[in-house]
Coordinates of C-alpha atoms and ligand atoms in Angstrom, one line a residue:
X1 CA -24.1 13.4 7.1
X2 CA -23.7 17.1 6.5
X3 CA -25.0 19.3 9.7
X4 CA -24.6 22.8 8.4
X5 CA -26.4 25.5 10.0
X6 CA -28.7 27.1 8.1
X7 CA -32.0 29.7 9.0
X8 CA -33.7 29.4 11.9
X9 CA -33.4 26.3 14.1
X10 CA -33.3 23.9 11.2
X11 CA -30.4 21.6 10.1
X12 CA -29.3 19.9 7.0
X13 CA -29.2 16.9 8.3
X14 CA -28.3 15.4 5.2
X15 CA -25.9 15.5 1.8
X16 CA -28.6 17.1 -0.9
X17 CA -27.1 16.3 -4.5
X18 CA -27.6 19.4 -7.4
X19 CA -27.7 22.9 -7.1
X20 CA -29.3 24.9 -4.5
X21 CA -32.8 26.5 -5.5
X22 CA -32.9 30.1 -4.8
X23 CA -36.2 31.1 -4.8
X24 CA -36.1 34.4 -2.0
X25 CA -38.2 37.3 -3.5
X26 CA -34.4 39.2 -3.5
X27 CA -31.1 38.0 -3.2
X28 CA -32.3 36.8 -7.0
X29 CA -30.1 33.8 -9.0
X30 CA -26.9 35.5 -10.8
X31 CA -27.1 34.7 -14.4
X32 CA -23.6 33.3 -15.1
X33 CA -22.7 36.3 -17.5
X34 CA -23.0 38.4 -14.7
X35 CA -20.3 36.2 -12.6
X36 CA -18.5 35.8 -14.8
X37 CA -18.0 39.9 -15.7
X38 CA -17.7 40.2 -12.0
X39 CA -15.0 37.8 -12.0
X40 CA -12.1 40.4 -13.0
X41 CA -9.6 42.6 -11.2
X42 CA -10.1 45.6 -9.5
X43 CA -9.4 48.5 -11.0
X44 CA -8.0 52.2 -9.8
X45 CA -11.5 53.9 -9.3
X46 CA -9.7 57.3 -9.6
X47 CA -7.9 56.2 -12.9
X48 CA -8.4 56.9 -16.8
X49 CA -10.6 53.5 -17.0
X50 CA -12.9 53.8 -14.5
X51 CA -15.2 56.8 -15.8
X52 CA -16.5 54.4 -18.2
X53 CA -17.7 52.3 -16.0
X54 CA -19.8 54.7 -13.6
X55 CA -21.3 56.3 -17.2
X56 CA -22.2 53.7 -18.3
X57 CA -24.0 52.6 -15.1
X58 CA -25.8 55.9 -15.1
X59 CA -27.0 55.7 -18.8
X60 CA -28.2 52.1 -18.4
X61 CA -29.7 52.4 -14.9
X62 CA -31.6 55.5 -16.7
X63 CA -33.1 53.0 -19.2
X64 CA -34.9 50.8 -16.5
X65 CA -36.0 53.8 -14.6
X66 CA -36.8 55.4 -17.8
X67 CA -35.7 59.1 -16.4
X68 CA -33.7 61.8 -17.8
X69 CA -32.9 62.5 -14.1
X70 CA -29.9 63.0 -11.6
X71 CA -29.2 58.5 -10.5
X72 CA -27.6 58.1 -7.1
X73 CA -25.6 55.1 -6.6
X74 CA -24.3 53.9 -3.3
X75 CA -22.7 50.9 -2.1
X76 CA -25.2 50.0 0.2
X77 CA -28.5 47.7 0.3
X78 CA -31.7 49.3 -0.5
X79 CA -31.9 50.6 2.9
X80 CA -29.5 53.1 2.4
X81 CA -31.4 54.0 -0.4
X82 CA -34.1 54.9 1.9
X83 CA -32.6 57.0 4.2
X84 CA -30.3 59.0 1.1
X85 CA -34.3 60.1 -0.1
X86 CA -35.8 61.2 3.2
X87 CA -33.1 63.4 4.6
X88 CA -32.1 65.1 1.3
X89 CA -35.5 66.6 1.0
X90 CA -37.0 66.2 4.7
X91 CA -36.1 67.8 7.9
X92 CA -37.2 66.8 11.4
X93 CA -40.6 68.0 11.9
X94 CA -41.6 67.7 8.1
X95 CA -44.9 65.9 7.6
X96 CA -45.1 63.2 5.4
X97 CA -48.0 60.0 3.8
X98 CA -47.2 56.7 4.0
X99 CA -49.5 53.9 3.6
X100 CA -49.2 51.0 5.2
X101 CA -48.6 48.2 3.2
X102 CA -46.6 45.7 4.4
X103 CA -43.6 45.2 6.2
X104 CA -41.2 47.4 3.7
X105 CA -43.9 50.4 4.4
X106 CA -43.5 49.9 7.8
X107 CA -39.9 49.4 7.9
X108 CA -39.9 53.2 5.5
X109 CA -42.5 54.6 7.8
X110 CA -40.2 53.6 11.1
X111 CA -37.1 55.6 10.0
X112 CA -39.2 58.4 8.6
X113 CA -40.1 58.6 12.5
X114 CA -36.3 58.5 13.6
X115 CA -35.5 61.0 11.5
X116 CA -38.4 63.3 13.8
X117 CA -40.6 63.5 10.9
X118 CA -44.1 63.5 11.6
X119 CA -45.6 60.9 9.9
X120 CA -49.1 60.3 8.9
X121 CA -50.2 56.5 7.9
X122 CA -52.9 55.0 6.3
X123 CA -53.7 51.6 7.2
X124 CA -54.5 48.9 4.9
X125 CA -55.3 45.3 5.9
X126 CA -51.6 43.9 4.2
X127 CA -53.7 42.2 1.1
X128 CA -53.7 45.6 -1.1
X129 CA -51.8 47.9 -2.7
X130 CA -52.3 51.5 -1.4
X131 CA -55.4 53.4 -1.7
X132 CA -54.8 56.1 -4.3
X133 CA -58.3 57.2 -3.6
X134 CA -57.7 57.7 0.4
X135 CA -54.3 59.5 0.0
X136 CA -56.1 61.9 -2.6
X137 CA -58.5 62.6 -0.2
X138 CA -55.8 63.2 2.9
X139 CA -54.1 65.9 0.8
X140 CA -56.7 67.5 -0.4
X141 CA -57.6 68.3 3.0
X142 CA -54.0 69.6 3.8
X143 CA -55.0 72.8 2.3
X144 CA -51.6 74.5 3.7
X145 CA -49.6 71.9 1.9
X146 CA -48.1 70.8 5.6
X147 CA -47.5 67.7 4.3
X148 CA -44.1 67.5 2.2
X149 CA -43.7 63.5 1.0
X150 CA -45.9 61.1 -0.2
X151 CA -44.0 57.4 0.4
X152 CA -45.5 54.7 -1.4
X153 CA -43.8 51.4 -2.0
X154 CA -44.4 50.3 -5.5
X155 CA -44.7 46.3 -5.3
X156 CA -44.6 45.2 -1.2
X157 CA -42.4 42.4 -0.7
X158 CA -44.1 41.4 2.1
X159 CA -47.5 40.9 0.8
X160 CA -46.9 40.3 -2.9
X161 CA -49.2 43.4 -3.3
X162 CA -48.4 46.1 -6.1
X163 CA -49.9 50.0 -5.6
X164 CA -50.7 51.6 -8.8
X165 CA -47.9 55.1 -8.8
X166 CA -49.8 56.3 -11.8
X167 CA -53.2 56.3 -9.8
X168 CA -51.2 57.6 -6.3
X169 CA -49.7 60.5 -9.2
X170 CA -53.1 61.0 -10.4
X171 CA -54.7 61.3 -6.5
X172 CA -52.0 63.7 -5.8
X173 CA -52.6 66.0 -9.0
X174 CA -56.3 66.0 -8.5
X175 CA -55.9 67.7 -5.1
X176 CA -52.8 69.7 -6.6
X177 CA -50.6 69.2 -4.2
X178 CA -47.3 69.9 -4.2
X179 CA -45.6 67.1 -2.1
X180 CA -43.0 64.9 -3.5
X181 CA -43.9 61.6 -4.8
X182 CA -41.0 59.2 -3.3
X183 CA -41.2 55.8 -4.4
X184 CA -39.4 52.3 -3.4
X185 CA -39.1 50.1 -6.7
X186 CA -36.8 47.5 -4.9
X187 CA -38.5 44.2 -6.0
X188 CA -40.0 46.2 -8.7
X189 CA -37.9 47.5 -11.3
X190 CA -36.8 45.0 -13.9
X191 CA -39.9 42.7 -13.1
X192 CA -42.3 45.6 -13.8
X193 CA -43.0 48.2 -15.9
X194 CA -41.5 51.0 -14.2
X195 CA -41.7 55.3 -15.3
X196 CA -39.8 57.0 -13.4
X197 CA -40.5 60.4 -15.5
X198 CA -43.7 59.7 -17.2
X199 CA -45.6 59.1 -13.4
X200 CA -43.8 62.0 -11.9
X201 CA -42.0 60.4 -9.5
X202 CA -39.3 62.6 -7.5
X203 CA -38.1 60.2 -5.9
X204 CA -37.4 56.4 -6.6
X205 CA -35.2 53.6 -4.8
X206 CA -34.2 50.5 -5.9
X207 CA -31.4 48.0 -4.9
X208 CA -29.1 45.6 -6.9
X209 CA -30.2 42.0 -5.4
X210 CA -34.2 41.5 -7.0
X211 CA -34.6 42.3 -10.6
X212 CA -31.6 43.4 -11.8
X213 CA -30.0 40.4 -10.9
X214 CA -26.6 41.6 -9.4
X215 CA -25.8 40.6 -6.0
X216 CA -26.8 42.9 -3.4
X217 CA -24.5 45.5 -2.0
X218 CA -26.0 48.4 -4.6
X219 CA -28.7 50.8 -3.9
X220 CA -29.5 53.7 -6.7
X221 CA -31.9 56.5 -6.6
X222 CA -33.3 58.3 -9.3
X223 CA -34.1 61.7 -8.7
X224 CA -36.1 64.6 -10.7
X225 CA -35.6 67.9 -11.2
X226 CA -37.8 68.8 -8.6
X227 CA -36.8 66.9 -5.3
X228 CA -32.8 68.1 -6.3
X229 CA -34.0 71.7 -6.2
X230 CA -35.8 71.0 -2.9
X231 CA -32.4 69.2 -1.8
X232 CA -30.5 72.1 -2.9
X233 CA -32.8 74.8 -1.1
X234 CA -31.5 73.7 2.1
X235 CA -33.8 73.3 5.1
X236 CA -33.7 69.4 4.9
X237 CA -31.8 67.1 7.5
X238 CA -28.1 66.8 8.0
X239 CA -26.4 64.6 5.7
X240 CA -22.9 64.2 4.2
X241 CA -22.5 60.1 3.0
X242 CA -25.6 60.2 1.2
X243 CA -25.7 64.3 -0.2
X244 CA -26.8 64.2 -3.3
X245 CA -25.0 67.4 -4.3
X246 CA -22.2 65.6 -5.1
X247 CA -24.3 63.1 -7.5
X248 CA -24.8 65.7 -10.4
X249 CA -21.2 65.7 -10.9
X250 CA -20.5 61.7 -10.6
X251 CA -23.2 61.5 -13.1
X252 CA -21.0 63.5 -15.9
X253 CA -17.6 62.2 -15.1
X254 CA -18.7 58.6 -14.0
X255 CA -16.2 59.0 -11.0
X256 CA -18.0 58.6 -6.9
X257 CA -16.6 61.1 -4.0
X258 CA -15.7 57.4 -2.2
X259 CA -14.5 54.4 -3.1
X260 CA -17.1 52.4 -5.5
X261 CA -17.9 49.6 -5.4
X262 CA -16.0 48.1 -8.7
X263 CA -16.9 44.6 -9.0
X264 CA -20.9 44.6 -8.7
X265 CA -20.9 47.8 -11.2
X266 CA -19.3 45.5 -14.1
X267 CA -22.2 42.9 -12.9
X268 CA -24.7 45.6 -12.9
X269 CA -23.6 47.0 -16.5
X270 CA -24.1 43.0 -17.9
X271 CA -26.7 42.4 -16.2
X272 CA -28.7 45.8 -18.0
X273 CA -27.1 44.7 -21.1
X274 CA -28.9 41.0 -21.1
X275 CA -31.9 42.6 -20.1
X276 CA -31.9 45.3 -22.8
X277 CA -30.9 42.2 -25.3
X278 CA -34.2 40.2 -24.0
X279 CA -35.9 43.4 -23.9
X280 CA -37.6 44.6 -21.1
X281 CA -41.5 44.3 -22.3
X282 CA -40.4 40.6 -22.7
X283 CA -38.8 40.7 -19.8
X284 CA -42.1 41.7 -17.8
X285 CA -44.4 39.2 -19.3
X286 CA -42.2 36.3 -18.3
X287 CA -41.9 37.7 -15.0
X288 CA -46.4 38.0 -15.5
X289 CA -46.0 34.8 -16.9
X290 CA -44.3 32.7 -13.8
X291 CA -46.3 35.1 -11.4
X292 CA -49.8 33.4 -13.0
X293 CA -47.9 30.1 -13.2
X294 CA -47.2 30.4 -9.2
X295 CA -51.1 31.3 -8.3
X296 CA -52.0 28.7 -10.9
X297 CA -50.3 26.6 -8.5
X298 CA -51.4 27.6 -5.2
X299 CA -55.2 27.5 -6.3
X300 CA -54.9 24.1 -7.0
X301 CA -53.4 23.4 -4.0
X302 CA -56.3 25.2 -2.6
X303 CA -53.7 27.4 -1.0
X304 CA -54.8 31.3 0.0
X305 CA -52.9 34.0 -1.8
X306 CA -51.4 37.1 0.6
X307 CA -52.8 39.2 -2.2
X308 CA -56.5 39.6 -2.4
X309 CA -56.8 42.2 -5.3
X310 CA -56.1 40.4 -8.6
X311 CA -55.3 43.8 -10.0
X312 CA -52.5 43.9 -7.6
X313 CA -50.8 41.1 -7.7
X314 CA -46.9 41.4 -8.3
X315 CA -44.9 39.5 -10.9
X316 CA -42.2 39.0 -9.0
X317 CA -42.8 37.1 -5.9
X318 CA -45.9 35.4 -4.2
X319 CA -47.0 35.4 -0.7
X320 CA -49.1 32.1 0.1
X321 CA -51.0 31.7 3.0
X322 CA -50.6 28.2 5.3
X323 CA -54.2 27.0 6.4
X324 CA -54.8 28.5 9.7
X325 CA -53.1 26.4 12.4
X326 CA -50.2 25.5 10.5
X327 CA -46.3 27.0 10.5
X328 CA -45.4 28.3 7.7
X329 CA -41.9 28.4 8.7
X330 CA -41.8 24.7 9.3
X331 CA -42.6 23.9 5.6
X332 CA -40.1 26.1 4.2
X333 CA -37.5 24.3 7.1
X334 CA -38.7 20.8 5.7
X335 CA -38.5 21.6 2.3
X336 CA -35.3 23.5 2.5
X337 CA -34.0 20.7 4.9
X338 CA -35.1 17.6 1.9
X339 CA -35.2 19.7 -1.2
X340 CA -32.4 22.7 -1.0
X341 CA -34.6 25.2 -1.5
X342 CA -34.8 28.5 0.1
X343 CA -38.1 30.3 -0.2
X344 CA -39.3 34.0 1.3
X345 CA -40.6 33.7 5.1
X346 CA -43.9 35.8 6.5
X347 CA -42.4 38.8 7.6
X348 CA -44.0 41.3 10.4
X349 CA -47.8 40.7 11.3
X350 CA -47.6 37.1 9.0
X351 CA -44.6 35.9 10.0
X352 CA -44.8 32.0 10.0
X353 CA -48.8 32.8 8.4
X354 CA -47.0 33.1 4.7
X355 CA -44.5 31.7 2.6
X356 CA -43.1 33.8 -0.5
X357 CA -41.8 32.0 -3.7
X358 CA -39.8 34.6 -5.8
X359 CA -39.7 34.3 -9.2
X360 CA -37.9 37.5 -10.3
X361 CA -34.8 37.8 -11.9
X362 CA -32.8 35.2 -13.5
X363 CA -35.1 32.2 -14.4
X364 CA -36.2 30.0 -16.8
X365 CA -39.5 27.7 -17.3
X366 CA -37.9 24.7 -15.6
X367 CA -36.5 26.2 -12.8
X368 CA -39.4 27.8 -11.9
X369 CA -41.7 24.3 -12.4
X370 CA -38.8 22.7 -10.2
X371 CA -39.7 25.5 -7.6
X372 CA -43.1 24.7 -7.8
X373 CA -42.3 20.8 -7.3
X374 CA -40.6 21.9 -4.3
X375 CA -43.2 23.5 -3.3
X376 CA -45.6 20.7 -3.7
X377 CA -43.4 18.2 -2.0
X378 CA -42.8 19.9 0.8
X379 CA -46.2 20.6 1.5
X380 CA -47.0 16.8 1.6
X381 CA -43.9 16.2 3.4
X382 CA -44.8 18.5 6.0
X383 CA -48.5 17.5 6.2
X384 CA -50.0 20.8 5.1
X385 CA -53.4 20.6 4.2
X386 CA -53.6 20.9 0.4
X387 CA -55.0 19.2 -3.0
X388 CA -52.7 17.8 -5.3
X389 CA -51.7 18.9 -9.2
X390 CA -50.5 22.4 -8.3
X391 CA -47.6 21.6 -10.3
X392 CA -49.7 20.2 -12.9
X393 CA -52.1 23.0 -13.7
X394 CA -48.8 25.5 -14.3
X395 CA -47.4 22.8 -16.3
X396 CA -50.2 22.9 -18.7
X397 CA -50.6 26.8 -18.4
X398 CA -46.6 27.4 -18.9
X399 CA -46.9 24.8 -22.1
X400 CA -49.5 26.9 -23.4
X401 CA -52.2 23.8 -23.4
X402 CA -55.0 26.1 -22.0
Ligands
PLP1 N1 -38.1 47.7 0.3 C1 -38.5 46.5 -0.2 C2 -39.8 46.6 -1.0 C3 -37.8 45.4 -0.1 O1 -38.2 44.2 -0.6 C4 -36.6 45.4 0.7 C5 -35.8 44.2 0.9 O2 -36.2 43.1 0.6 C6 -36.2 46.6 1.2 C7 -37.0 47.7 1.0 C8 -35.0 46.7 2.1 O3 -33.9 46.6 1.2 P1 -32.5 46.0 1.8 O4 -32.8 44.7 2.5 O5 -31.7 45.8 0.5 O6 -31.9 47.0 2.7

């Protein structure tokens, strides 16, 4: 008997054979040539090796952001990330857009308003991607360009809900407006197709743990020309740990003002390199792929999805709602408790009202079939309310039989 304490109030309460599933929407599965290239020595991050290391972090990162931008990397999670874009550019008093998406927006929108920033939100019911349309209109009625940042995140972990950044772009240059367009990508890049330059984004943050399939402990920013001139004209917040004067430089010489952090850069580097071997438009239909396999699933079951725009569903995790009535946090206890597997819990508004199965990052067909089983089981085990041959139905669409 094997009583280790795991989330919330639930106990193993006994020996599970095989490997744990992972299947959080972010930390993701570590493909083993990413341990195993983590599995060295440190080096001297002032010495003759190490500038190869940060370059080459820059130039790849630049590839999945698809910028010719200034990147920022910090040892931090994606949260630091956040902060390091709204007080380069904002000071206290600045307004800017946020629409409310999920719990990340919220999260976004709540330190925007500890930094004294005066924030204006759009709500949305948490089953949507951002209006484009709405924040178009909202700046085109700021005819004294008050409003400085536009925050969108791209897909909302929360919700499994994507926003279109080209349309949000497109809103904003209708009304020509000159706000920045800051971005989080965090459970987007490397599941999604993601243009940093080609959208005219200023601002986007990501984080090591989702897509990119590094463990966490790395945020990165990738920043245009414009929001490091607005950075450099002074005005904005305080800030020294996340400047990013001293970016520009780091990105040249590959050498950080502080101590790096060594060992997840030679697992971010692999982990780019296996993505740019698979490819990264193959890389986002398989992540399409599972995403369809995973709502294949959960209609069967007769289960609700989060999302309720098909145009906006994400590809890297899915939010499923428990029939009204029902925990949703007491089937993902019971399944991790009898199957070892660790799936996404409601956060916010829908916490214990959603479960999340990720599916981003490093996995293949049987692991995420296995998921689904998982999935299945525990939802008879717990006596949720469901039809059977979920599994089935994104068996046959994963083998290609319909
Ligand atoms: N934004 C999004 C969309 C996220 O999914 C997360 C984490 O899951 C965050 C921000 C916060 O990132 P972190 O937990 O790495 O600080």
């Amino acid at each position: 008997m094997l009583q280790a304490p795991v989330e919330g109030s639930f106990v193993m309460s006994e020996f599970v054979s095989g490997r744990h599933f992972l299947n959080t929407p972010g930390p993701t599965n570590l493909p083993e040539r990413v341990v195993q290239a983590m599995s060295r020595h440190t080096i001297n991050h002032r010495g003759p090796e190490f500038g190869a290391v940060g370059r080459e972090a820059v130039s790849r990162l630049k590839t999945v952001f698809n910028t010719q931008g200034t990147i920022g990397i910090f040892p931090s999670s994606g949260t630091g990330a956040w902060e390091s874009a709204l007080v380069n550019v904002l000071a206290p008093g600045d307004r800017v857009l946020i629409s409310r998406t999920g719990q990340f927006s919220h999260l976004w929108e709540q330190m925007a308003t500890r930094f004294g920033l005066d924030v204006i939100a759009l709500d949305t019911d948490w089953r949507r991607g951002a209006d484009a349309t709405a924040m178009g209109d909202v700046l085109a009625e700021d005819r004294e360009h008050r409003i400085k940042a536009v925050l969108v995140v791209h897909s909302e972990t929360s919700t499994s809900c994507m926003t279109d950044i080209a349309a949000v772009r497109a809103a904003m240059n209708r009304a020509s407006h000159p706000a920045l367009l800051m971005v989080d990508a965090i459970s987007s890049l490397a599941c999604a197709p993601y243009e940093h330059d080609a959208w005219g984004v200023d601002v986007t943050v990501a984080g090591s743990q989702k897509g990119l399939m590094v463990p966490p402990g790395l945020s990165f920013l990738a920043i245009s020309d414009k929001a490091l001139a607005a950075a450099r004209a002074g005005g904005a917040s305080r800030r020294s740990y996340w400047d990013w004067e001293p970016l520009v430089k780091s990105n040249q010489t590959g050498f950080f003002p502080y101590t790096p952090a060594i060992t997840l850069l030679y697992g971010l580097n692999e982990a780019i390199a296996m993505l740019t071997e698979e490819g990264l438009p193959n890389v986002f239909a398989r992540h399409d792929r599972y995403a369809q396999a995973t709502r294949i699933a959960a209609q069967a079951w007769g289960l609700e999805l989060q999302c309720a725009d098909p145009a906006a569903y994400a590809p890297g995790v899915t939010a499923i709602r428990v029939p009204d009535g029902h925990s949703a946090d007491k089937l993902r206890g019971v399944i991790l408790d009898r199957f070892d597997m660790s799936l996404g819990n409601g956060l916010g508004r829908i916490e214990d009202k959603v479960f999340r199965i990720g599916h981003m990052g490093d996995l293949g067909v049987l692991s995420l079939t296995g998921a689904l089983t998982g999935v299945e089981m525990g939802l008879r085990a717990a006596g949720i309310p469901h039809k059977e041959g979920g599994v089935q139905a994104a068996m046959r669409f994963l083998a290609g039989a319909n």
